[in-house]
CSV table of C-alpha atoms and ligand atoms in Angstrom, one decimal:
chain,number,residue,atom,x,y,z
A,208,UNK,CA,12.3,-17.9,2.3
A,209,UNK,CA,11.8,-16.8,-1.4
A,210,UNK,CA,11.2,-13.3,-0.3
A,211,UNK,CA,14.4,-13.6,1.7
A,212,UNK,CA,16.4,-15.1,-1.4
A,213,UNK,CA,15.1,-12.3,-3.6
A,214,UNK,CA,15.8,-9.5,-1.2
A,215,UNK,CA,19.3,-11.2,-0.5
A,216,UNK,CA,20.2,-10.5,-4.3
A,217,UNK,CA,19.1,-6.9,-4.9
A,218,UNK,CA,21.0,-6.1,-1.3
A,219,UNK,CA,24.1,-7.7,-2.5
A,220,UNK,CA,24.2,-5.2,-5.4
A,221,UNK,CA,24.3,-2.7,-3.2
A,222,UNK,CA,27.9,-0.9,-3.1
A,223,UNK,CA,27.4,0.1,0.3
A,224,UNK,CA,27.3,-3.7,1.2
A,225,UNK,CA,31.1,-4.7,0.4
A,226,UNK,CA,32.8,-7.7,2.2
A,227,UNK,CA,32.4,-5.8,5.5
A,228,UNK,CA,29.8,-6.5,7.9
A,229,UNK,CA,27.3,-3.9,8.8
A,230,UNK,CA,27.9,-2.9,13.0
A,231,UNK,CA,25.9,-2.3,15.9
A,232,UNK,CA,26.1,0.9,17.0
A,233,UNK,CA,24.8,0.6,20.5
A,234,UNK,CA,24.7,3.9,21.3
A,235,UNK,CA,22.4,4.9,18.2
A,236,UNK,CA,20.2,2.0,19.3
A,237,UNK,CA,17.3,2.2,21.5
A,238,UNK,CA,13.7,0.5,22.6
A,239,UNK,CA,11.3,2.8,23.3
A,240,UNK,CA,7.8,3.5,24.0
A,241,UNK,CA,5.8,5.3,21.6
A,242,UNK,CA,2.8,6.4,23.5
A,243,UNK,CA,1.1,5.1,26.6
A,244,UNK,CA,-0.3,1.8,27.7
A,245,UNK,CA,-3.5,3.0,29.3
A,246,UNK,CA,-3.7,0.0,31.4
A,247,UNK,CA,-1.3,-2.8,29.2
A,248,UNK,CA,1.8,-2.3,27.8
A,249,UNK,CA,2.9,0.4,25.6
A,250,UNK,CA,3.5,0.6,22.1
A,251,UNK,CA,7.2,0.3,21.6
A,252,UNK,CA,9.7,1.4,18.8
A,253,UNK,CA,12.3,-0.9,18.3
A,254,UNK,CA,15.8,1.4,16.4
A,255,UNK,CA,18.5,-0.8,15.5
A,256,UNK,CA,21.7,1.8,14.4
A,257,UNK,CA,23.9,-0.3,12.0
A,258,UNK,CA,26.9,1.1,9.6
A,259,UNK,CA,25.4,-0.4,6.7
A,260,UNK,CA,21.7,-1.9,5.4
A,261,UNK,CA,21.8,-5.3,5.6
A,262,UNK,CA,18.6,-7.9,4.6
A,263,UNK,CA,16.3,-8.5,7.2
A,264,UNK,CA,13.5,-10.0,8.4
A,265,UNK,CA,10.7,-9.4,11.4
A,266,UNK,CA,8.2,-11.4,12.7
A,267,UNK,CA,6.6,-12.3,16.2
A,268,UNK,CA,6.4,-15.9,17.9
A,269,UNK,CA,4.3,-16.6,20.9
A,270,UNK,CA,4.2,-18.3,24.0
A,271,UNK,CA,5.8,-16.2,25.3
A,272,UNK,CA,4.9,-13.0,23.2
A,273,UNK,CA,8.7,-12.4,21.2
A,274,UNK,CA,9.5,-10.2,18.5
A,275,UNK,CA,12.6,-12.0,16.5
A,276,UNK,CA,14.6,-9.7,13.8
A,277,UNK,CA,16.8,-11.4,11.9
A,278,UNK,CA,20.1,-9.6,10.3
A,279,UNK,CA,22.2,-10.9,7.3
A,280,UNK,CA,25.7,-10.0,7.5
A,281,UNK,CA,25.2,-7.3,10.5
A,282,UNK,CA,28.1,-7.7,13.8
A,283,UNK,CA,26.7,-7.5,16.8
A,284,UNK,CA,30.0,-7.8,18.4
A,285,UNK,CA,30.2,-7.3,22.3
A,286,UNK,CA,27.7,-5.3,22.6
A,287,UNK,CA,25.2,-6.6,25.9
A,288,UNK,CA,21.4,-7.3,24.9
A,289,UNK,CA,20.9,-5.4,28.6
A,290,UNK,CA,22.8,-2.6,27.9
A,291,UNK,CA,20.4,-1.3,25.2
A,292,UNK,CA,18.6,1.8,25.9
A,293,UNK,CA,15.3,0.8,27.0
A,294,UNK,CA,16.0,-2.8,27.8
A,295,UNK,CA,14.2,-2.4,30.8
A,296,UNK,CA,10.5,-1.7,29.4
A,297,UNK,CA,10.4,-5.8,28.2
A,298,UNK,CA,10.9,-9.3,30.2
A,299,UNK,CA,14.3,-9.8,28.3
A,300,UNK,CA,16.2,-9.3,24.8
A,301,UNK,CA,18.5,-11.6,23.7
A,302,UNK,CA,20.8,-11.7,20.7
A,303,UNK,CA,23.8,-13.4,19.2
A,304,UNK,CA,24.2,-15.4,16.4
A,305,UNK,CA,22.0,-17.2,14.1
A,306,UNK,CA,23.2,-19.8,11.7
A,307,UNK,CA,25.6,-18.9,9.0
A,308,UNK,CA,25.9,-14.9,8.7
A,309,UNK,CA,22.3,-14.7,9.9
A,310,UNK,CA,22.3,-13.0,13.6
A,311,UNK,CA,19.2,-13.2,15.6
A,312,UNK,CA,17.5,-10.3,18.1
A,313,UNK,CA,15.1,-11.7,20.3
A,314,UNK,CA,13.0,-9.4,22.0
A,315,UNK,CA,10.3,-10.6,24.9
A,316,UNK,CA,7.6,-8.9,24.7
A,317,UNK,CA,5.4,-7.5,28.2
A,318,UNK,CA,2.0,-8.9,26.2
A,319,UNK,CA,0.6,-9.8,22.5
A,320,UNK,CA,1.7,-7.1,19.8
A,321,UNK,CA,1.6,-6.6,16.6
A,322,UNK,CA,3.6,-5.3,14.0
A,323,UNK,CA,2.6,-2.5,13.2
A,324,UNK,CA,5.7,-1.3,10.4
A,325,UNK,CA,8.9,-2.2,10.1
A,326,UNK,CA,11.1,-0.9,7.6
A,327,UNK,CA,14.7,0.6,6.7
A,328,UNK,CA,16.6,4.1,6.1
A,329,UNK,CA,19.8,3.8,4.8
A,330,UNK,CA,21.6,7.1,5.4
A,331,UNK,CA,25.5,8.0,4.3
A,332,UNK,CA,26.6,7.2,7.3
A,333,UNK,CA,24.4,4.7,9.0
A,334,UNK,CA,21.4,3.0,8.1
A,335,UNK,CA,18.3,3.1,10.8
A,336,UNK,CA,16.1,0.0,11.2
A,337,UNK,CA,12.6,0.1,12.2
A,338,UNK,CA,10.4,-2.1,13.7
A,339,UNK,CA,7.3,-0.4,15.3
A,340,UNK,CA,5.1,-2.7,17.6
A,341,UNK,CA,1.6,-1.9,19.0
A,342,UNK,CA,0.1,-4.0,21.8
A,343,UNK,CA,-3.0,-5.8,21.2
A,344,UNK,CA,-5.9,-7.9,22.6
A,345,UNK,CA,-4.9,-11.5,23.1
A,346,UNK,CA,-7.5,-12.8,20.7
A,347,UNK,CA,-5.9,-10.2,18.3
A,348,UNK,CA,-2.4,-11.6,18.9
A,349,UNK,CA,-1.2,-13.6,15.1
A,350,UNK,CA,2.3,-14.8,15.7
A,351,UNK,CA,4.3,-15.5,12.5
A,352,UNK,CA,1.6,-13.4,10.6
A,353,UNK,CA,1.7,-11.4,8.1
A,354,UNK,CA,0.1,-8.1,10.1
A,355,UNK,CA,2.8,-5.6,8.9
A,356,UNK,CA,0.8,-6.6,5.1
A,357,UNK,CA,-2.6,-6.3,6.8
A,358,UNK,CA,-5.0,-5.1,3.8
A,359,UNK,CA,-2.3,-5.8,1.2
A,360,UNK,CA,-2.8,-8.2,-1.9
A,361,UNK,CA,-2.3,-12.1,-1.0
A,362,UNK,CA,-0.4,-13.6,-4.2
A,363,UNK,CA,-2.5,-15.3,-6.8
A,364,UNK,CA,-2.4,-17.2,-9.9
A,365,UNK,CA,-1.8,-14.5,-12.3
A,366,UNK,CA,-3.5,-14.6,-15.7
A,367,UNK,CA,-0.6,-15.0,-18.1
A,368,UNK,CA,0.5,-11.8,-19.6
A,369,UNK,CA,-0.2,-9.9,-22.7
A,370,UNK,CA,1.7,-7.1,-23.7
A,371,UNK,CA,0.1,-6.1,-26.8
A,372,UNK,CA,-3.3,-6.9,-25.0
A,373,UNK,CA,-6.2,-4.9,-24.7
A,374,UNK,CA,-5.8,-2.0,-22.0
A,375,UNK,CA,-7.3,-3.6,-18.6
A,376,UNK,CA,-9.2,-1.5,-15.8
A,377,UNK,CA,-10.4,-2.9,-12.2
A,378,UNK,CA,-13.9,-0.9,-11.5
A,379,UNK,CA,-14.1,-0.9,-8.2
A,380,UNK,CA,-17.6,0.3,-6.5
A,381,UNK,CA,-17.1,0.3,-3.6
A,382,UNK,CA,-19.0,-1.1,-0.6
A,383,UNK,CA,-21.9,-3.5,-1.2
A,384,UNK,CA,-23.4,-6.2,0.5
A,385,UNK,CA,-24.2,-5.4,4.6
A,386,UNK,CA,-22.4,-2.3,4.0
A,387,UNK,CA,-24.2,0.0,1.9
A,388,UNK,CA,-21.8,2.8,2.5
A,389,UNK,CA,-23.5,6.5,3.1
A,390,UNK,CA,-27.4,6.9,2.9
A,391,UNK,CA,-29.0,9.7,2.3
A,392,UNK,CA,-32.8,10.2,1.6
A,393,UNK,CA,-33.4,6.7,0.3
A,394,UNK,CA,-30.8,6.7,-1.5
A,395,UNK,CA,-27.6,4.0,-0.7
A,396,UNK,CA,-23.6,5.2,-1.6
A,397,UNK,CA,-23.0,1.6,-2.8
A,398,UNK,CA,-26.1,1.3,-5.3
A,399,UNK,CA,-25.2,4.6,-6.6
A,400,UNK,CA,-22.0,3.7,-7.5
A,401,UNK,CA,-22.5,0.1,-8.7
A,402,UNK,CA,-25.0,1.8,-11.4
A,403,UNK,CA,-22.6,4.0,-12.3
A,404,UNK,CA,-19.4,1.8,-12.2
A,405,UNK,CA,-21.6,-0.8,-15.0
A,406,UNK,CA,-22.2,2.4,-17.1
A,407,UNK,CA,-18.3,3.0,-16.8
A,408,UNK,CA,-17.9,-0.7,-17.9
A,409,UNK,CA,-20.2,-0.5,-21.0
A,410,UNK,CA,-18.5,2.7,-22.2
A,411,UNK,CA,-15.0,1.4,-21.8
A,412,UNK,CA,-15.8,-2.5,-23.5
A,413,UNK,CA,-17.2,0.0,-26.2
A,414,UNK,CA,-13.8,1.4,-26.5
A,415,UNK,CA,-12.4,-2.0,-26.6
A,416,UNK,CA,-11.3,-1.6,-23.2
A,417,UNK,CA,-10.7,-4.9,-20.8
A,418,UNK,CA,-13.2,-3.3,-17.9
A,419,UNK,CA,-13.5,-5.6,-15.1
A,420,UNK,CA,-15.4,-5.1,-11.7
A,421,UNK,CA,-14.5,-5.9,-8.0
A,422,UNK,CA,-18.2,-6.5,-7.7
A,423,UNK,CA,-21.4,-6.8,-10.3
A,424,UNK,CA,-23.8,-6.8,-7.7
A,425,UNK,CA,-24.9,-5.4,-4.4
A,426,UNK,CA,-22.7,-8.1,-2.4
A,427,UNK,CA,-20.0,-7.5,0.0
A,428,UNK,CA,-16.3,-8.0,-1.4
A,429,UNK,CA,-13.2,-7.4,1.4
A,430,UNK,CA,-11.1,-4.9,0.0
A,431,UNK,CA,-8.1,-7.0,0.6
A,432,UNK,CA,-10.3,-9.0,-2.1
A,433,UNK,CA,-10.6,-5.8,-4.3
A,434,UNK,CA,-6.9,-5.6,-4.7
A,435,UNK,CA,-6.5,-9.2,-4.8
A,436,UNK,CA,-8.7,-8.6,-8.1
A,437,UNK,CA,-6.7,-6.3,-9.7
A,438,UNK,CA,-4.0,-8.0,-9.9
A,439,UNK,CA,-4.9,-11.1,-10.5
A,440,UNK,CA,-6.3,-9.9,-13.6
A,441,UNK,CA,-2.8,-8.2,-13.9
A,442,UNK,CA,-5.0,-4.5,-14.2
A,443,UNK,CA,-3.0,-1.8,-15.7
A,444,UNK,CA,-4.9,0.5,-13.6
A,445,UNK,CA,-7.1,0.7,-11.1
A,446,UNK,CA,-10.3,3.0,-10.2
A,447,UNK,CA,-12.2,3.0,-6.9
A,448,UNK,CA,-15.9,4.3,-7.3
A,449,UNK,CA,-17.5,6.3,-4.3
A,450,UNK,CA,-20.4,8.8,-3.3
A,451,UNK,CA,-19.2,9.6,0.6
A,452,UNK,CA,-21.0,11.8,2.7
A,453,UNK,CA,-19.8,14.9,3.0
A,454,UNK,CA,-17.1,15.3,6.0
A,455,UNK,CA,-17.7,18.1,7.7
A,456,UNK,CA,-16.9,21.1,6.1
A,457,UNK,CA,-15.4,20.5,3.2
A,458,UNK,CA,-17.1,21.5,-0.6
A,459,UNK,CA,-18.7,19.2,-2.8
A,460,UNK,CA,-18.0,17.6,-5.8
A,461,UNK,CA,-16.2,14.9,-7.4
A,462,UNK,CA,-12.5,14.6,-5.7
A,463,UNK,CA,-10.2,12.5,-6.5
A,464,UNK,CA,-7.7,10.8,-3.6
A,465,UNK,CA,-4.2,9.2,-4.8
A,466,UNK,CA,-2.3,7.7,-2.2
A,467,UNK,CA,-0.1,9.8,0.0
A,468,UNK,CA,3.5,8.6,-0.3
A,469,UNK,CA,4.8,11.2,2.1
A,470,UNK,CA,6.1,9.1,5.0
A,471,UNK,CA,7.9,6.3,2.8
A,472,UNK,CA,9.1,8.0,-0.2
A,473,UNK,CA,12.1,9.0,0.9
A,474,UNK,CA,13.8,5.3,1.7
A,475,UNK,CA,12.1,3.7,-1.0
A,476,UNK,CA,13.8,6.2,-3.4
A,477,UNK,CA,17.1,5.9,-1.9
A,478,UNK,CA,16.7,2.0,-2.7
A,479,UNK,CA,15.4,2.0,-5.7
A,480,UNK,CA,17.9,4.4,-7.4
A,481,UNK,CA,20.1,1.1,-6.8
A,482,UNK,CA,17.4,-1.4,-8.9
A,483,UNK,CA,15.3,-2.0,-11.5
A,484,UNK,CA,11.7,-1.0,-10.1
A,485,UNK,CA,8.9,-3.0,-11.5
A,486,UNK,CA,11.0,-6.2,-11.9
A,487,UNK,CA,11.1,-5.9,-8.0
A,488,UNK,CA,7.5,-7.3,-7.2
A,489,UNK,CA,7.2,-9.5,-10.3
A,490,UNK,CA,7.0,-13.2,-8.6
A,491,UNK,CA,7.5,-11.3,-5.1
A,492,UNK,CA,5.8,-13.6,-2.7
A,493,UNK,CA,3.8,-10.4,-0.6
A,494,UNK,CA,2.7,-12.5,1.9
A,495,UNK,CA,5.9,-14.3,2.8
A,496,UNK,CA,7.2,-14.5,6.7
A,497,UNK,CA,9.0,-11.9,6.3
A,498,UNK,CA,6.9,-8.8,6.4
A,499,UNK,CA,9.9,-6.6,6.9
A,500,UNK,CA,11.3,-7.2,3.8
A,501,UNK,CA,8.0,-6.9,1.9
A,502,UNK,CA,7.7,-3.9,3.1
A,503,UNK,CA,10.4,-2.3,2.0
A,504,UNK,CA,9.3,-4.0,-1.7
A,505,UNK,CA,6.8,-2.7,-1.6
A,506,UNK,CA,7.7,1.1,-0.9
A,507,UNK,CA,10.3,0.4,-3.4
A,508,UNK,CA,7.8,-0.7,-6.4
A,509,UNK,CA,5.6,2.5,-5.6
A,510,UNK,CA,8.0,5.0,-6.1
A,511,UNK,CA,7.7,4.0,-9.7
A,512,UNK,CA,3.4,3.5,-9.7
A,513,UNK,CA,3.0,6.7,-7.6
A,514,UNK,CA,3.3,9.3,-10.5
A,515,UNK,CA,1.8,7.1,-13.0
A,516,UNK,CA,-1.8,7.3,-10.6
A,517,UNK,CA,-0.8,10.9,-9.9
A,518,UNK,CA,-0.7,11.2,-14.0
A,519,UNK,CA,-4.4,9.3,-14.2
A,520,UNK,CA,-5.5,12.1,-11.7
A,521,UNK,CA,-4.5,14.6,-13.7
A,522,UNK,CA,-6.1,13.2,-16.8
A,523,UNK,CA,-9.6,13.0,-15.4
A,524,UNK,CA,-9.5,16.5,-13.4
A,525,UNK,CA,-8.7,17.9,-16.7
A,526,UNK,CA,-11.4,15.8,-18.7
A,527,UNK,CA,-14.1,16.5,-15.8
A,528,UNK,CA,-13.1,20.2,-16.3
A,529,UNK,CA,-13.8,20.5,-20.6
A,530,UNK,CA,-17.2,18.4,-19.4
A,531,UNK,CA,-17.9,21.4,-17.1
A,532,UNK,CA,-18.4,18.9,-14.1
A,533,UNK,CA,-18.7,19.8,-10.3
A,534,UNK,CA,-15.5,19.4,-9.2
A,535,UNK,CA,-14.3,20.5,-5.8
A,536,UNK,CA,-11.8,22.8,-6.0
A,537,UNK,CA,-9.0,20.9,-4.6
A,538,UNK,CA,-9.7,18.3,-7.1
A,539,UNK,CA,-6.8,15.8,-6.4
A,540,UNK,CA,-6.1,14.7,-3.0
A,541,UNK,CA,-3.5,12.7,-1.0
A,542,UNK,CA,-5.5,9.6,0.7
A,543,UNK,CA,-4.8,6.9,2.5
A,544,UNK,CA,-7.1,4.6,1.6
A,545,UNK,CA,-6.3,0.7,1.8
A,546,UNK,CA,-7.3,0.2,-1.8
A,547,UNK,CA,-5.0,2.7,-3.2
A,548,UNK,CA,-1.8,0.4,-1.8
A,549,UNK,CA,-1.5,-1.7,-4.8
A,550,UNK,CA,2.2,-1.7,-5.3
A,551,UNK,CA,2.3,-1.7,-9.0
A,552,UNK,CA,-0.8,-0.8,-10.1
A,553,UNK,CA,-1.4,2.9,-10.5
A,554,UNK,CA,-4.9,3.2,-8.5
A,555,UNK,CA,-7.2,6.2,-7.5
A,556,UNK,CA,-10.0,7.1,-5.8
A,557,UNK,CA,-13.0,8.6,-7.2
A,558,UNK,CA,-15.7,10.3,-4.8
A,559,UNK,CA,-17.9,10.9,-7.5
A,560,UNK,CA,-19.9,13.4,-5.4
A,561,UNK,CA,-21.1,13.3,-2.2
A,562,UNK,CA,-24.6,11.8,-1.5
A,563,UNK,CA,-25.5,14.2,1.6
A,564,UNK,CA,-25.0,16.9,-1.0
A,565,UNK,CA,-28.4,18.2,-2.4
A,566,UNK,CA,-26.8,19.0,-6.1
A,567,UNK,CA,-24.4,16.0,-6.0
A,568,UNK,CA,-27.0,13.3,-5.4
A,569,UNK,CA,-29.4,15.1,-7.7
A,570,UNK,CA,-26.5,14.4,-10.3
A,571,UNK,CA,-25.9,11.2,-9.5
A,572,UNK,CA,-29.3,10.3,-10.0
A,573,UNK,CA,-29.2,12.0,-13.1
A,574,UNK,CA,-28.7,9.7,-16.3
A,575,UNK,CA,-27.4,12.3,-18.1
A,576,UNK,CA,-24.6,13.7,-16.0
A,577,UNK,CA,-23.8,10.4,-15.3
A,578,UNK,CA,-23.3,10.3,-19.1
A,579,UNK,CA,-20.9,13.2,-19.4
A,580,UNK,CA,-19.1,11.9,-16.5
A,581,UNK,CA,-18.6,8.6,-17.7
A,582,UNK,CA,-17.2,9.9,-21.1
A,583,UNK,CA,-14.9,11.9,-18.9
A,584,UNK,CA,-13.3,9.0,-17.1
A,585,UNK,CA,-13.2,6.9,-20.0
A,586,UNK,CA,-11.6,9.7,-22.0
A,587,UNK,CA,-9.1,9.6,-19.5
A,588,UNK,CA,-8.2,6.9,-19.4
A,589,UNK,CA,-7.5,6.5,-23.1
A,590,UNK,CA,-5.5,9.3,-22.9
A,591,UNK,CA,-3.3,8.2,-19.6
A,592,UNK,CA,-3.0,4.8,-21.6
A,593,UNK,CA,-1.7,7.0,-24.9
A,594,UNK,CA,0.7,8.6,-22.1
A,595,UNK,CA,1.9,5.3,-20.8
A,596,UNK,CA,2.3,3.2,-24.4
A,597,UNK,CA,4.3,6.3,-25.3
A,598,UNK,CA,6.5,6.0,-21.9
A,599,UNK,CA,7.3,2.9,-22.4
A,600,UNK,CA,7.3,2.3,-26.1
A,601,UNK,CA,4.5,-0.2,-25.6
A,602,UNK,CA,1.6,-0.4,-28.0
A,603,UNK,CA,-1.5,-0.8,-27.6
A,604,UNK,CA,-4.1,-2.0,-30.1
B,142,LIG,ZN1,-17.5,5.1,0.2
């Protein structure tokens, strides 16, 4: 409920929230499939139309299967569960109301589901609630879980903080362990880049840099586990290591993904214009019951991370470029890789080059381009850190 609480405040300060409560509007309101069932239910949309945004919260109970959304402050007046558009592709939907302005929606579901997003667009006129389901097997099926966070950072004890501290970088190289990534002629993607990633480490503690790593040695670490890291050790940014093979046909040389905001940045702007942005996950509890409202948080917080990675890209395409380094020639790149989802810590994702690449590999064997490279990525970061200290009148050592 502390996610609920904290979400309860920043909605209250919304003007569009007055004394009024926030309608149904039936008619704008639908369930609906989303693709087929090939043999079990369908994945199914659930669209709630309301006047206003309101604080909510999703999650699934089982026996039987149920999707329950709550709604603070919304009327659902006399509008009839089985009168929704749709109603007919699940057992039964019930709603009414909850306790206090709460109202409940209780949807039964035709199998075990998951969440798969659930999320809110306020709009000038309305606002459109989300919650996107997607069936799965019954072993699969978590009730009260927090699958809309799947691959998102648990909380942790936070080391405490120091602002005039020592600039502090996550290494991440990434695989390890059973997986050793992409192989090519003896050679393993996750070796490669753990030798690399401790090179980055020496150069950056020579700078007097705080350079941590997600792992030191060839050993497997879940990359809910690498984000975990990160913040933990309250990282000002982040820096995935990689040598993929090459997908087919695209050019080699080092690339550089930041994650792709395109679907979500929209909402998440129109919120956050109304609040503060990084004080908006500080003490958030991420993996709370209420996945819903995390994940609005959560889009929220990156609208303000987003073009502080997209600035770190920029700093090492153009200190890879005065090193004369293979770059390919779409250098920066919008991914969506599960490590690059930190919230509030600006992250990217380095493909060093690509080990089915003759030229790459024979670089990343190469001490000495692995030299000039690591100067490059060090130099950028000292200068995205000059960038940030000077954003935010922070100094640095
Ligand atoms: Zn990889």
């Amino acid at each position: 409920m502390r996610m609920l609480a904290l979400v309860l405040t920043l909605l209250l300060g919304l003007p569009v929230l007055g004394n009024e409560p926030a309608r149904l509007d039936l008619g704008g309101s639908a369930l609906v499939a989303t693709g087929r069932g090939w043999g079990g239910p369908p994945p199914l949309e659930l669209r709630l139309s309301l006047t206003a945004p309101v604080p909510f919260g999703a999650f699934l109970v089982g026996d039987p299967a149920r999707l329950v959304v709550d709604l603070e402050g919304a009327d659902l007046g006399a509008a009839r569960p089985e009168d929704l558009f749709g109603a007919n592709l699940v057992p039964a939907i019930r709603w009414g109301r909850h306790e206090g302005r709460w109202s409940r929606i209780v949807v039964e579901l035709p199998g075990p589901y998951r969440i798969d997003s659930a999320g809110q667009w306020p709009g000038a006129q309305s606002s459109d609630l989300r919650v996107r389901l997607r069936p799965v097997a019954a072993a699969d099926f978590a009730p009260r879980s927090s699958a809309a966070l799947r691959g998102l950072p648990d909380p942790v004890p936070l080391d405490p903080p120091a602002p005039d501290g020592p600039l502090t970088v996550m290494l991440d190289p990434g695989h390890g362990g059973f997986d050793p990534g992409a192989l090519a002629e003896g050679e393993s993607e996750a070796n490669l880049v753990l030798v690399f990633a401790l090179e980055l480490q020496a150069a950056l503690r020579d700078r007097g840099v705080d350079a941590r790593m997600t792992r030191q040695d060839d050993s497997f670490v879940a990359l809910d586990q690498r984000m975990t890291a990160a913040r933990q050790a309250r990282a000002d940014l982040f820096i995935s290591l990689h040598a993929d093979a090459l997908p087919e046909g695209q050019a080699a040389g080092a690339t550089i993904y930041v994650w792709n905001p395109a679907a979500d940045r929209r909402a998440a702007e129109q919120l956050a214009l109304h609040h503060g942005r990084r004080d908006l996950v500080a003490g958030a509890d991420l993996t709370g019951q209420d996945d819903a409202l995390a994940g609005v948080l959560m889009d929220m917080a990156r609208t303000d991370t987003q073009p502080r990675s997209e600035l770190f890209a920029r700093w090492l395409t153009s200190r890879m470029a005065l090193s004369g380094l293979d770059m390919h020639p779409r250098p920066v790149q919008p991914g969506t890789y599960v490590v690059l989802k930190s919230p509030d810590i600006p992250s990217v994702l380095l493909e060093l080059g690509f080990i089915s690449d003759h030229d790459d590999r024979a670089n990343l064997l190469n001490p000495a381009w692995r030299e000039r490279m690591v100067r490059a990525v060090a130099d950028a970061a000292a200068g995205w850190a000059r960038d940030e200290a000077a954003r935010t009148g922070r100094l640095r050592q």
